[in-house]
Amino acid sequence: GLAHGVAKEPTRINLDVPMPEILKQLTVLPVESPVLLSGTIIVARDIAHARINDILKETGDVPQYIKDHPIYYAGPAKQPKGYPSGSFGPTTSARMDPYVDDFQAHGGSLVMIAKGNRSEMLTNACKKHGGFYLGAIGGAAALLAEKNIKSIECIAFEDLGMEAVWKIKVEDLLAFVLVDDKGNDFFKQIKPFCSSCSKKCCCETK
């Protein structure tokens, strides 16, 4: 899995500071490092990304909320009684890759959280603009909502329902540094070890 070879304690990352401070916390960590994220995260999936891209084309800029906070490629399930949100599961990230270079060029999407490996264009964008891609654990979605998510608020595109943009507060959300601001890519580093793996290989995106 993502924790291949990791024996170190996770580094706590405070997300409720200006984005340059978040980036400063991440830049000292090598790829593969585990992190515990606490603070504000923006949740958006494919359709929301397409809308944000439309805003960029129309106005020449991206919304402030994707400049100020990390963006989590996920979507909520129906909210159960007594909990801040339903299940928040990370979605496969590659579908968002075409947007990243433009968004990062305008100060957005500098820290992304999702699952799965990314394309060369994502790695290049992070190297060029100083961004990071963090891998979340896919199978713990229901547990994530109960344990880690403290509040949830819809902040844009309410008409999209579950595909809207959400602002959530998390506490101790476990993730791993998969792509850093120096162009290092965890999946590329482990590929040689995975060449003879079965379908359950840690490189697999599904």
Tab-separated table of N, CA and C in Angstrom, residues 5 8 10 20 44 50 93 103 115 124 187-188 191:
chain	number	residue	atom	x	y	z
A	5	GLY	N	7.298	0.660	3.080
A	5	GLY	CA	8.617	1.077	3.559
A	5	GLY	C	8.594	2.185	4.592
A	8	LYS	N	8.172	5.665	9.891
A	8	LYS	CA	8.295	6.863	10.708
A	8	LYS	C	6.941	7.354	11.208
A	10	PRO	N	3.958	9.920	11.682
A	10	PRO	CA	3.431	10.972	10.808
A	10	PRO	C	3.765	12.370	11.341
A	20	PRO	N	1.301	29.710	2.017
A	20	PRO	CA	2.772	29.626	2.034
A	20	PRO	C	3.311	28.883	3.256
A	44	ALA	N	-13.844	18.940	-3.714
A	44	ALA	CA	-14.416	19.155	-5.054
A	44	ALA	C	-14.032	17.999	-5.963
A	50	ALA	N	-14.604	21.442	-13.443
A	50	ALA	CA	-14.978	21.995	-14.752
A	50	ALA	C	-15.581	23.386	-14.590
A	93	SER	N	-7.647	10.416	-8.885
A	93	SER	CA	-7.238	11.802	-9.110
A	93	SER	C	-6.905	12.177	-10.541
A	103	PHE	N	-4.629	25.984	-12.820
A	103	PHE	CA	-5.062	26.374	-11.479
A	103	PHE	C	-3.858	26.800	-10.636
A	115	LYS	N	-6.578	9.857	-4.281
A	115	LYS	CA	-5.954	8.533	-4.323
A	115	LYS	C	-5.511	8.253	-5.749
A	124	ASN	N	4.995	17.647	-13.315
A	124	ASN	CA	5.653	18.831	-13.883
A	124	ASN	C	5.061	20.120	-13.331
A	187	PHE	N	5.101	7.073	-7.018
A	187	PHE	CA	4.746	5.938	-7.869
A	187	PHE	C	5.865	5.583	-8.843
A	188	LYS	N	6.576	6.600	-9.316
A	188	LYS	CA	7.723	6.327	-10.192
A	188	LYS	C	8.839	5.636	-9.413
A	191	LYS	N	7.913	1.924	-8.893
A	191	LYS	CA	7.595	1.127	-10.081
A	191	LYS	C	8.547	-0.056	-10.284
